[in-house]
PDB file of C-alpha atoms and ligand atoms in Angstrom:
ATOM      1  CA  UNK B   1     -41.993  82.598 -78.630  1.00  0.00           C
ATOM      2  CA  UNK B   2     -40.107  79.838 -76.810  1.00  0.00           C
ATOM      3  CA  UNK B   3     -36.778  78.836 -78.231  1.00  0.00           C
ATOM      4  CA  UNK B   4     -36.023  75.128 -78.621  1.00  0.00           C
ATOM      5  CA  UNK B   5     -32.658  74.014 -77.332  1.00  0.00           C
ATOM      6  CA  UNK B   6     -33.255  70.422 -76.340  1.00  0.00           C
ATOM      7  CA  UNK B   7     -35.675  67.861 -77.790  1.00  0.00           C
ATOM      8  CA  UNK B   8     -36.107  64.401 -76.260  1.00  0.00           C
ATOM      9  CA  UNK B   9     -37.829  61.625 -78.179  1.00  0.00           C
ATOM     10  CA  UNK B  10     -39.228  58.217 -77.231  1.00  0.00           C
ATOM     11  CA  UNK B  11     -39.065  56.549 -80.632  1.00  0.00           C
ATOM     12  CA  UNK B  12     -41.894  54.050 -80.189  1.00  0.00           C
ATOM     13  CA  UNK B  13     -43.896  51.959 -82.627  1.00  0.00           C
ATOM     14  CA  UNK B  14     -41.289  50.208 -84.767  1.00  0.00           C
ATOM     15  CA  UNK B  15     -42.482  46.720 -83.888  1.00  0.00           C
ATOM     16  CA  UNK B  16     -46.126  47.441 -84.666  1.00  0.00           C
ATOM     17  CA  UNK B  17     -45.159  49.141 -87.937  1.00  0.00           C
ATOM     18  CA  UNK B  18     -43.073  46.135 -88.936  1.00  0.00           C
ATOM     19  CA  UNK B  19     -45.858  43.660 -88.192  1.00  0.00           C
ATOM     20  CA  UNK B  20     -48.427  45.787 -90.041  1.00  0.00           C
ATOM     21  CA  UNK B  21     -46.450  46.353 -93.245  1.00  0.00           C
ATOM     22  CA  UNK B  22     -43.728  43.671 -93.400  1.00  0.00           C
ATOM     23  CA  UNK B  23     -44.898  40.882 -91.064  1.00  0.00           C
ATOM     24  CA  UNK B  24     -41.677  41.360 -89.064  1.00  0.00           C
ATOM     25  CA  UNK B  25     -40.950  43.494 -85.997  1.00  0.00           C
ATOM     26  CA  UNK B  26     -37.286  43.652 -86.971  1.00  0.00           C
ATOM     27  CA  UNK B  27     -38.038  45.209 -90.358  1.00  0.00           C
ATOM     28  CA  UNK B  28     -39.906  47.864 -88.413  1.00  0.00           C
ATOM     29  CA  UNK B  29     -36.720  48.653 -86.504  1.00  0.00           C
ATOM     30  CA  UNK B  30     -34.841  48.895 -89.787  1.00  0.00           C
ATOM     31  CA  UNK B  31     -37.415  51.322 -91.171  1.00  0.00           C
ATOM     32  CA  UNK B  32     -37.322  53.320 -87.926  1.00  0.00           C
ATOM     33  CA  UNK B  33     -33.661  54.061 -88.503  1.00  0.00           C
ATOM     34  CA  UNK B  34     -34.619  56.073 -91.603  1.00  0.00           C
ATOM     35  CA  UNK B  35     -36.756  58.304 -89.381  1.00  0.00           C
ATOM     36  CA  UNK B  36     -33.783  58.774 -87.047  1.00  0.00           C
ATOM     37  CA  UNK B  37     -31.788  60.157 -89.985  1.00  0.00           C
ATOM     38  CA  UNK B  38     -34.636  62.448 -91.054  1.00  0.00           C
ATOM     39  CA  UNK B  39     -35.099  63.841 -87.553  1.00  0.00           C
ATOM     40  CA  UNK B  40     -31.362  64.452 -87.087  1.00  0.00           C
ATOM     41  CA  UNK B  41     -31.334  66.466 -90.333  1.00  0.00           C
ATOM     42  CA  UNK B  42     -34.472  68.378 -89.366  1.00  0.00           C
ATOM     43  CA  UNK B  43     -33.015  69.143 -85.929  1.00  0.00           C
ATOM     44  CA  UNK B  44     -29.960  70.736 -87.532  1.00  0.00           C
ATOM     45  CA  UNK B  45     -32.212  72.752 -89.872  1.00  0.00           C
ATOM     46  CA  UNK B  46     -34.107  73.985 -86.820  1.00  0.00           C
ATOM     47  CA  UNK B  47     -30.846  74.899 -85.054  1.00  0.00           C
ATOM     48  CA  UNK B  48     -31.571  72.569 -82.146  1.00  0.00           C
ATOM     49  CA  UNK B  49     -28.519  72.065 -79.938  1.00  0.00           C
ATOM     50  CA  UNK B  50     -29.434  68.852 -78.077  1.00  0.00           C
ATOM     51  CA  UNK B  51     -31.355  65.817 -79.275  1.00  0.00           C
ATOM     52  CA  UNK B  52     -31.896  62.946 -76.840  1.00  0.00           C
ATOM     53  CA  UNK B  53     -33.126  59.716 -78.434  1.00  0.00           C
ATOM     54  CA  UNK B  54     -34.446  56.725 -76.483  1.00  0.00           C
ATOM     55  CA  UNK B  55     -33.168  53.717 -78.398  1.00  0.00           C
ATOM     56  CA  UNK B  56     -33.021  50.884 -75.831  1.00  0.00           C
ATOM     57  CA  UNK B  57     -34.261  50.819 -72.254  1.00  0.00           C
ATOM     58  CA  UNK B  58     -33.064  48.869 -69.219  1.00  0.00           C
ATOM     59  CA  UNK B  59     -36.398  47.032 -69.515  1.00  0.00           C
ATOM     60  CA  UNK B  60     -35.957  46.149 -73.205  1.00  0.00           C
ATOM     61  CA  UNK B  61     -33.652  43.238 -72.194  1.00  0.00           C
ATOM     62  CA  UNK B  62     -36.893  41.346 -71.537  1.00  0.00           C
ATOM     63  CA  UNK B  63     -37.409  41.073 -75.308  1.00  0.00           C
ATOM     64  CA  UNK B  64     -36.542  37.950 -77.338  1.00  0.00           C
ATOM     65  CA  UNK B  65     -32.828  37.508 -77.960  1.00  0.00           C
ATOM     66  CA  UNK B  66     -33.340  37.559 -81.712  1.00  0.00           C
ATOM     67  CA  UNK B  67     -34.867  41.035 -81.583  1.00  0.00           C
ATOM     68  CA  UNK B  68     -32.163  42.348 -79.228  1.00  0.00           C
ATOM     69  CA  UNK B  69     -29.406  40.998 -81.480  1.00  0.00           C
ATOM     70  CA  UNK B  70     -31.046  42.556 -84.512  1.00  0.00           C
ATOM     71  CA  UNK B  71     -31.237  45.939 -82.767  1.00  0.00           C
ATOM     72  CA  UNK B  72     -27.562  45.893 -81.799  1.00  0.00           C
ATOM     73  CA  UNK B  73     -26.545  44.827 -85.303  1.00  0.00           C
ATOM     74  CA  UNK B  74     -28.461  47.791 -86.669  1.00  0.00           C
ATOM     75  CA  UNK B  75     -26.754  50.072 -84.178  1.00  0.00           C
ATOM     76  CA  UNK B  76     -23.346  48.703 -85.082  1.00  0.00           C
ATOM     77  CA  UNK B  77     -23.868  49.247 -88.814  1.00  0.00           C
ATOM     78  CA  UNK B  78     -25.322  52.687 -88.201  1.00  0.00           C
ATOM     79  CA  UNK B  79     -22.306  53.828 -86.210  1.00  0.00           C
ATOM     80  CA  UNK B  80     -19.790  52.298 -88.595  1.00  0.00           C
ATOM     81  CA  UNK B  81     -21.451  54.057 -91.528  1.00  0.00           C
ATOM     82  CA  UNK B  82     -22.381  57.374 -89.997  1.00  0.00           C
ATOM     83  CA  UNK B  83     -19.488  58.630 -87.908  1.00  0.00           C
ATOM     84  CA  UNK B  84     -17.683  60.307 -90.793  1.00  0.00           C
ATOM     85  CA  UNK B  85     -20.943  62.047 -91.748  1.00  0.00           C
ATOM     86  CA  UNK B  86     -21.372  63.109 -88.101  1.00  0.00           C
ATOM     87  CA  UNK B  87     -17.947  64.706 -88.280  1.00  0.00           C
ATOM     88  CA  UNK B  88     -18.751  66.471 -91.547  1.00  0.00           C
ATOM     89  CA  UNK B  89     -21.931  67.863 -90.021  1.00  0.00           C
ATOM     90  CA  UNK B  90     -20.348  68.616 -86.639  1.00  0.00           C
ATOM     91  CA  UNK B  91     -22.564  66.213 -84.707  1.00  0.00           C
ATOM     92  CA  UNK B  92     -21.307  65.003 -81.350  1.00  0.00           C
ATOM     93  CA  UNK B  93     -22.449  61.629 -80.068  1.00  0.00           C
ATOM     94  CA  UNK B  94     -22.831  60.796 -76.395  1.00  0.00           C
ATOM     95  CA  UNK B  95     -24.206  57.575 -74.985  1.00  0.00           C
ATOM     96  CA  UNK B  96     -26.430  57.880 -71.952  1.00  0.00           C
ATOM     97  CA  UNK B  97     -27.044  54.663 -70.060  1.00  0.00           C
ATOM     98  CA  UNK B  98     -24.754  51.990 -68.711  1.00  0.00           C
ATOM     99  CA  UNK B  99     -22.327  50.667 -71.315  1.00  0.00           C
ATOM    100  CA  UNK B 100     -22.350  47.026 -70.341  1.00  0.00           C
ATOM    101  CA  UNK B 101     -22.673  45.449 -73.763  1.00  0.00           C
ATOM    102  CA  UNK B 102     -20.310  43.070 -75.555  1.00  0.00           C
ATOM    103  CA  UNK B 103     -16.707  44.251 -75.785  1.00  0.00           C
ATOM    104  CA  UNK B 104     -17.186  44.840 -79.500  1.00  0.00           C
ATOM    105  CA  UNK B 105     -20.176  47.139 -78.980  1.00  0.00           C
ATOM    106  CA  UNK B 106     -18.621  48.909 -75.977  1.00  0.00           C
ATOM    107  CA  UNK B 107     -15.445  49.594 -77.965  1.00  0.00           C
ATOM    108  CA  UNK B 108     -17.421  50.903 -80.925  1.00  0.00           C
ATOM    109  CA  UNK B 109     -19.490  53.186 -78.697  1.00  0.00           C
ATOM    110  CA  UNK B 110     -16.399  54.564 -76.960  1.00  0.00           C
ATOM    111  CA  UNK B 111     -14.642  55.054 -80.281  1.00  0.00           C
ATOM    112  CA  UNK B 112     -17.654  56.825 -81.792  1.00  0.00           C
ATOM    113  CA  UNK B 113     -17.898  59.181 -78.825  1.00  0.00           C
ATOM    114  CA  UNK B 114     -14.206  59.910 -78.951  1.00  0.00           C
ATOM    115  CA  UNK B 115     -14.191  60.589 -82.686  1.00  0.00           C
ATOM    116  CA  UNK B 116     -16.988  63.149 -82.433  1.00  0.00           C
ATOM    117  CA  UNK B 117     -16.093  64.750 -79.112  1.00  0.00           C
ATOM    118  CA  UNK B 118     -15.024  68.078 -80.574  1.00  0.00           C
ATOM    119  CA  UNK B 119     -18.146  68.606 -82.676  1.00  0.00           C
ATOM    120  CA  UNK B 120     -20.304  71.537 -81.727  1.00  0.00           C
ATOM    121  CA  UNK B 121     -23.402  71.925 -83.883  1.00  0.00           C
ATOM    122  CA  UNK B 122     -25.684  69.217 -82.488  1.00  0.00           C
ATOM    123  CA  UNK B 123     -25.211  66.929 -79.503  1.00  0.00           C
ATOM    124  CA  UNK B 124     -27.034  63.617 -79.842  1.00  0.00           C
ATOM    125  CA  UNK B 125     -27.562  61.811 -76.569  1.00  0.00           C
ATOM    126  CA  UNK B 126     -28.286  58.236 -77.531  1.00  0.00           C
ATOM    127  CA  UNK B 127     -30.064  56.480 -74.661  1.00  0.00           C
ATOM    128  CA  UNK B 128     -28.916  52.873 -74.681  1.00  0.00           C
ATOM    129  CA  UNK B 129     -29.504  50.504 -71.798  1.00  0.00           C
ATOM    130  CA  UNK B 130     -30.948  53.622 -70.263  1.00  0.00           C
ATOM    131  CA  UNK B 131     -33.356  53.710 -67.336  1.00  0.00           C
ATOM    132  CA  UNK B 132     -34.123  56.833 -65.385  1.00  0.00           C
ATOM    133  CA  UNK B 133     -34.390  55.075 -62.030  1.00  0.00           C
ATOM    134  CA  UNK B 134     -30.987  53.438 -62.430  1.00  0.00           C
ATOM    135  CA  UNK B 135     -29.552  56.809 -63.545  1.00  0.00           C
ATOM    136  CA  UNK B 136     -30.873  58.458 -60.371  1.00  0.00           C
ATOM    137  CA  UNK B 137     -29.421  55.695 -58.201  1.00  0.00           C
ATOM    138  CA  UNK B 138     -26.084  56.166 -59.990  1.00  0.00           C
ATOM    139  CA  UNK B 139     -26.272  59.895 -59.248  1.00  0.00           C
ATOM    140  CA  UNK B 140     -27.091  59.437 -55.542  1.00  0.00           C
ATOM    141  CA  UNK B 141     -24.299  56.900 -55.138  1.00  0.00           C
ATOM    142  CA  UNK B 142     -21.805  59.306 -56.682  1.00  0.00           C
ATOM    143  CA  UNK B 143     -22.958  62.093 -54.397  1.00  0.00           C
ATOM    144  CA  UNK B 144     -22.368  59.846 -51.374  1.00  0.00           C
ATOM    145  CA  UNK B 145     -18.996  58.662 -52.711  1.00  0.00           C
ATOM    146  CA  UNK B 146     -17.844  62.257 -53.184  1.00  0.00           C
ATOM    147  CA  UNK B 147     -19.224  63.288 -49.782  1.00  0.00           C
ATOM    148  CA  UNK B 148     -21.456  65.972 -51.320  1.00  0.00           C
ATOM    149  CA  UNK B 149     -24.875  67.031 -50.128  1.00  0.00           C
ATOM    150  CA  UNK B 150     -28.110  65.927 -51.746  1.00  0.00           C
ATOM    151  CA  UNK B 151     -29.522  68.935 -53.568  1.00  0.00           C
ATOM    152  CA  UNK B 152     -30.947  69.660 -57.019  1.00  0.00           C
ATOM    153  CA  UNK B 153     -27.670  70.927 -58.404  1.00  0.00           C
ATOM    154  CA  UNK B 154     -25.693  67.873 -57.295  1.00  0.00           C
ATOM    155  CA  UNK B 155     -28.334  65.361 -58.381  1.00  0.00           C
ATOM    156  CA  UNK B 156     -28.343  66.900 -61.895  1.00  0.00           C
ATOM    157  CA  UNK B 157     -24.555  67.065 -61.938  1.00  0.00           C
ATOM    158  CA  UNK B 158     -24.171  63.310 -61.525  1.00  0.00           C
ATOM    159  CA  UNK B 159     -26.819  62.265 -64.031  1.00  0.00           C
ATOM    160  CA  UNK B 160     -25.719  61.040 -67.475  1.00  0.00           C
ATOM    161  CA  UNK B 161     -27.136  64.293 -68.886  1.00  0.00           C
ATOM    162  CA  UNK B 162     -24.805  66.438 -66.763  1.00  0.00           C
ATOM    163  CA  UNK B 163     -24.001  69.911 -68.108  1.00  0.00           C
ATOM    164  CA  UNK B 164     -26.867  70.081 -70.577  1.00  0.00           C
ATOM    165  CA  UNK B 165     -30.174  71.901 -70.112  1.00  0.00           C
ATOM    166  CA  UNK B 166     -33.293  69.832 -69.417  1.00  0.00           C
ATOM    167  CA  UNK B 167     -35.420  68.971 -72.470  1.00  0.00           C
ATOM    168  CA  UNK B 168     -37.770  71.745 -73.576  1.00  0.00           C
ATOM    169  CA  UNK B 169     -40.036  69.152 -75.046  1.00  0.00           C
ATOM    170  CA  UNK B 170     -40.591  65.421 -75.148  1.00  0.00           C
ATOM    171  CA  UNK B 171     -42.136  63.672 -78.119  1.00  0.00           C
ATOM    172  CA  UNK B 172     -43.415  60.092 -77.867  1.00  0.00           C
ATOM    173  CA  UNK B 173     -44.621  58.471 -81.051  1.00  0.00           C
ATOM    174  CA  UNK B 174     -46.660  55.274 -81.266  1.00  0.00           C
ATOM    175  CA  UNK B 175     -49.867  56.436 -79.569  1.00  0.00           C
ATOM    176  CA  UNK B 176     -48.801  55.347 -76.077  1.00  0.00           C
ATOM    177  CA  UNK B 177     -49.139  57.802 -73.216  1.00  0.00           C
ATOM    178  CA  UNK B 178     -46.429  56.919 -70.723  1.00  0.00           C
ATOM    179  CA  UNK B 179     -42.805  57.772 -69.923  1.00  0.00           C
ATOM    180  CA  UNK B 180     -41.444  54.196 -69.687  1.00  0.00           C
ATOM    181  CA  UNK B 181     -38.662  55.170 -67.256  1.00  0.00           C
ATOM    182  CA  UNK B 182     -37.223  57.917 -69.489  1.00  0.00           C
ATOM    183  CA  UNK B 183     -35.617  61.072 -68.018  1.00  0.00           C
ATOM    184  CA  UNK B 184     -37.965  61.235 -65.019  1.00  0.00           C
ATOM    185  CA  UNK B 185     -35.907  63.958 -63.306  1.00  0.00           C
ATOM    186  CA  UNK B 186     -35.059  65.973 -66.412  1.00  0.00           C
ATOM    187  CA  UNK B 187     -38.639  66.104 -67.761  1.00  0.00           C
ATOM    188  CA  UNK B 188     -40.053  67.812 -64.657  1.00  0.00           C
ATOM    189  CA  UNK B 189     -41.045  70.916 -66.644  1.00  0.00           C
ATOM    190  CA  UNK B 190     -40.879  69.747 -70.257  1.00  0.00           C
ATOM    191  CA  UNK B 191     -43.810  70.126 -72.625  1.00  0.00           C
ATOM    192  CA  UNK B 192     -45.035  66.676 -73.642  1.00  0.00           C
ATOM    193  CA  UNK B 193     -46.346  65.728 -77.080  1.00  0.00           C
ATOM    194  CA  UNK B 194     -47.888  62.315 -77.648  1.00  0.00           C
ATOM    195  CA  UNK B 195     -48.002  61.504 -81.347  1.00  0.00           C
ATOM    196  CA  UNK B 196     -50.363  58.925 -82.821  1.00  0.00           C
ATOM    197  CA  UNK B 197     -48.087  57.931 -85.695  1.00  0.00           C
ATOM    198  CA  UNK B 198     -45.712  54.982 -85.324  1.00  0.00           C
ATOM    199  CA  UNK B 199     -42.024  56.016 -85.385  1.00  0.00           C
ATOM    200  CA  UNK B 200     -41.287  54.820 -88.966  1.00  0.00           C
ATOM    201  CA  UNK B 201     -44.212  56.967 -90.244  1.00  0.00           C
ATOM    202  CA  UNK B 202     -43.137  60.091 -88.335  1.00  0.00           C
ATOM    203  CA  UNK B 203     -41.576  62.689 -90.639  1.00  0.00           C
ATOM    204  CA  UNK B 204     -40.030  66.130 -90.841  1.00  0.00           C
ATOM    205  CA  UNK B 205     -43.406  67.777 -91.366  1.00  0.00           C
ATOM    206  CA  UNK B 206     -44.857  66.168 -88.208  1.00  0.00           C
ATOM    207  CA  UNK B 207     -41.753  67.234 -86.304  1.00  0.00           C
ATOM    208  CA  UNK B 208     -41.915  70.829 -87.521  1.00  0.00           C
ATOM    209  CA  UNK B 209     -45.602  71.013 -86.599  1.00  0.00           C
ATOM    210  CA  UNK B 210     -44.793  69.983 -83.012  1.00  0.00           C
ATOM    211  CA  UNK B 211     -41.909  72.480 -82.824  1.00  0.00           C
ATOM    212  CA  UNK B 212     -44.200  75.290 -84.024  1.00  0.00           C
ATOM    213  CA  UNK B 213     -46.847  74.342 -81.452  1.00  0.00           C
ATOM    214  CA  UNK B 214     -44.214  74.254 -78.723  1.00  0.00           C
ATOM    215  CA  UNK B 215     -42.986  77.750 -79.566  1.00  0.00           C
ATOM    216  CA  UNK B 216     -46.397  79.215 -78.786  1.00  0.00           C
ATOM    217  CA  UNK B 217     -46.966  77.528 -75.407  1.00  0.00           C
ATOM    218  CA  UNK B 218     -46.999  79.702 -72.296  1.00  0.00           C
ATOM    219  CA  UNK B 219     -44.547  78.055 -69.920  1.00  0.00           C
ATOM    220  CA  UNK B 220     -45.375  78.920 -66.327  1.00  0.00           C
ATOM    221  CA  UNK B 221     -42.945  76.988 -64.133  1.00  0.00           C
ATOM    222  CA  UNK B 222     -45.431  77.442 -61.317  1.00  0.00           C
ATOM    223  CA  UNK B 223     -45.756  81.162 -61.897  1.00  0.00           C
ATOM    224  CA  UNK B 224     -48.794  82.747 -63.548  1.00  0.00           C
TER     225      UNK B 224
HETATM  226  C1  IPE Y   1     -39.431  51.208 -80.085  1.00  0.00           C
HETATM  227  O1  IPE Y   1     -40.301  50.485 -80.835  1.00  0.00           O
HETATM  228  C2  IPE Y   1     -38.012  50.813 -80.310  1.00  0.00           C
HETATM  229  C3  IPE Y   1     -37.422  50.047 -79.209  1.00  0.00           C
HETATM  230  C4  IPE Y   1     -37.917  49.831 -78.035  1.00  0.00           C
HETATM  231  C5  IPE Y   1     -36.138  49.475 -79.490  1.00  0.00           C
HETATM  232  P1  IPE Y   1     -40.964  49.156 -80.261  1.00  0.00           P
HETATM  233  O2  IPE Y   1     -40.097  48.021 -80.636  1.00  0.00           O
HETATM  234  O3  IPE Y   1     -41.287  49.290 -78.828  1.00  0.00           O
HETATM  235  O4  IPE Y   1     -42.301  49.114 -81.109  1.00  0.00           O
HETATM  236  P2  IPE Y   1     -43.725  48.680 -80.613  1.00  0.00           P
HETATM  237  O5  IPE Y   1     -44.092  49.605 -79.485  1.00  0.00           O
HETATM  238  O6  IPE Y   1     -43.617  47.250 -80.157  1.00  0.00           O
HETATM  239  O7  IPE Y   1     -44.593  48.860 -81.793  1.00  0.00           O
HETATM  240  C1  IPE Y   2     -39.693  52.725 -74.721  1.00  0.00           C
HETATM  241  O1  IPE Y   2     -40.489  51.960 -75.538  1.00  0.00           O
HETATM  242  C2  IPE Y   2     -38.257  52.452 -75.018  1.00  0.00           C
HETATM  243  C3  IPE Y   2     -37.777  52.926 -76.310  1.00  0.00           C
HETATM  244  C4  IPE Y   2     -38.428  53.598 -77.212  1.00  0.00           C
HETATM  245  C5  IPE Y   2     -36.418  52.620 -76.581  1.00  0.00           C
HETATM  246  P1  IPE Y   2     -41.087  50.561 -75.076  1.00  0.00           P
HETATM  247  O2  IPE Y   2     -41.898  50.065 -76.199  1.00  0.00           O
HETATM  248  O3  IPE Y   2     -40.018  49.696 -74.561  1.00  0.00           O
HETATM  249  O4  IPE Y   2     -42.031  50.990 -73.854  1.00  0.00           O
HETATM  250  P2  IPE Y   2     -43.147  50.165 -73.106  1.00  0.00           P
HETATM  251  O5  IPE Y   2     -42.518  48.919 -72.590  1.00  0.00           O
HETATM  252  O6  IPE Y   2     -44.220  49.857 -74.095  1.00  0.00           O
HETATM  253  O7  IPE Y   2     -43.630  51.078 -72.048  1.00  0.00           O
HETATM  254 MG1   MG Y   3     -42.960  49.980 -77.823  1.00  0.00          MG
END
């Protein structure tokens, strides 16, 4: 049986859910946040150490301003309301991606990371303004700046996910079969699960089913 240390999730399908049930993409994002809470709880129950959630990509800036503002308002409220609970549950928050938001959001993100830095049970990597290609460029530039050689160890060391094991599995909800510039280096040997359900409909039972399936997979890493 494989053990699960690190789960990465592309939380896709909020917009379509919102249009289908509430005639509003934004209400889909709001509903999707409830799934985030459920999956965090279920991850702790399953003793998962690392949970990496794709919340906003470097490409998502192409969306209408109204939707982007709504998303960052949701994020702001979420962090303001949840950090004390994160501390109670020993959840550490780390942002992966470039923090070039408004000063208000940047300050809140830094403060939230700082307040939870000592927590040990679950590390949540929240991917915000995250793009894998830009992360790799950032890594290469740091290698050059520090006059190090280009090798696997150094490339990994300068990624935003430094010091944590690569994801054991990736889940993408929303019935779309692509990576959308997420963790291209780190997913080299992850097991990938594409889920038909839209993110707001995804639940603990669906998650547990995927985890059980994962545990039984024979992972070869090129061997036989
Ligand atoms: C994913 O849901 C959440 C974000 C990208 C912020 P989408 O908003 O992409 O939902 P769909 O894919 O349009 O349904
Ligand atoms: C990926 O979803 C990004 C997040 C879930 C945050 P998108 O909905 O942005 O992906 P594409 O554009 O359809 O590939
Ligand atoms: Mg989408």
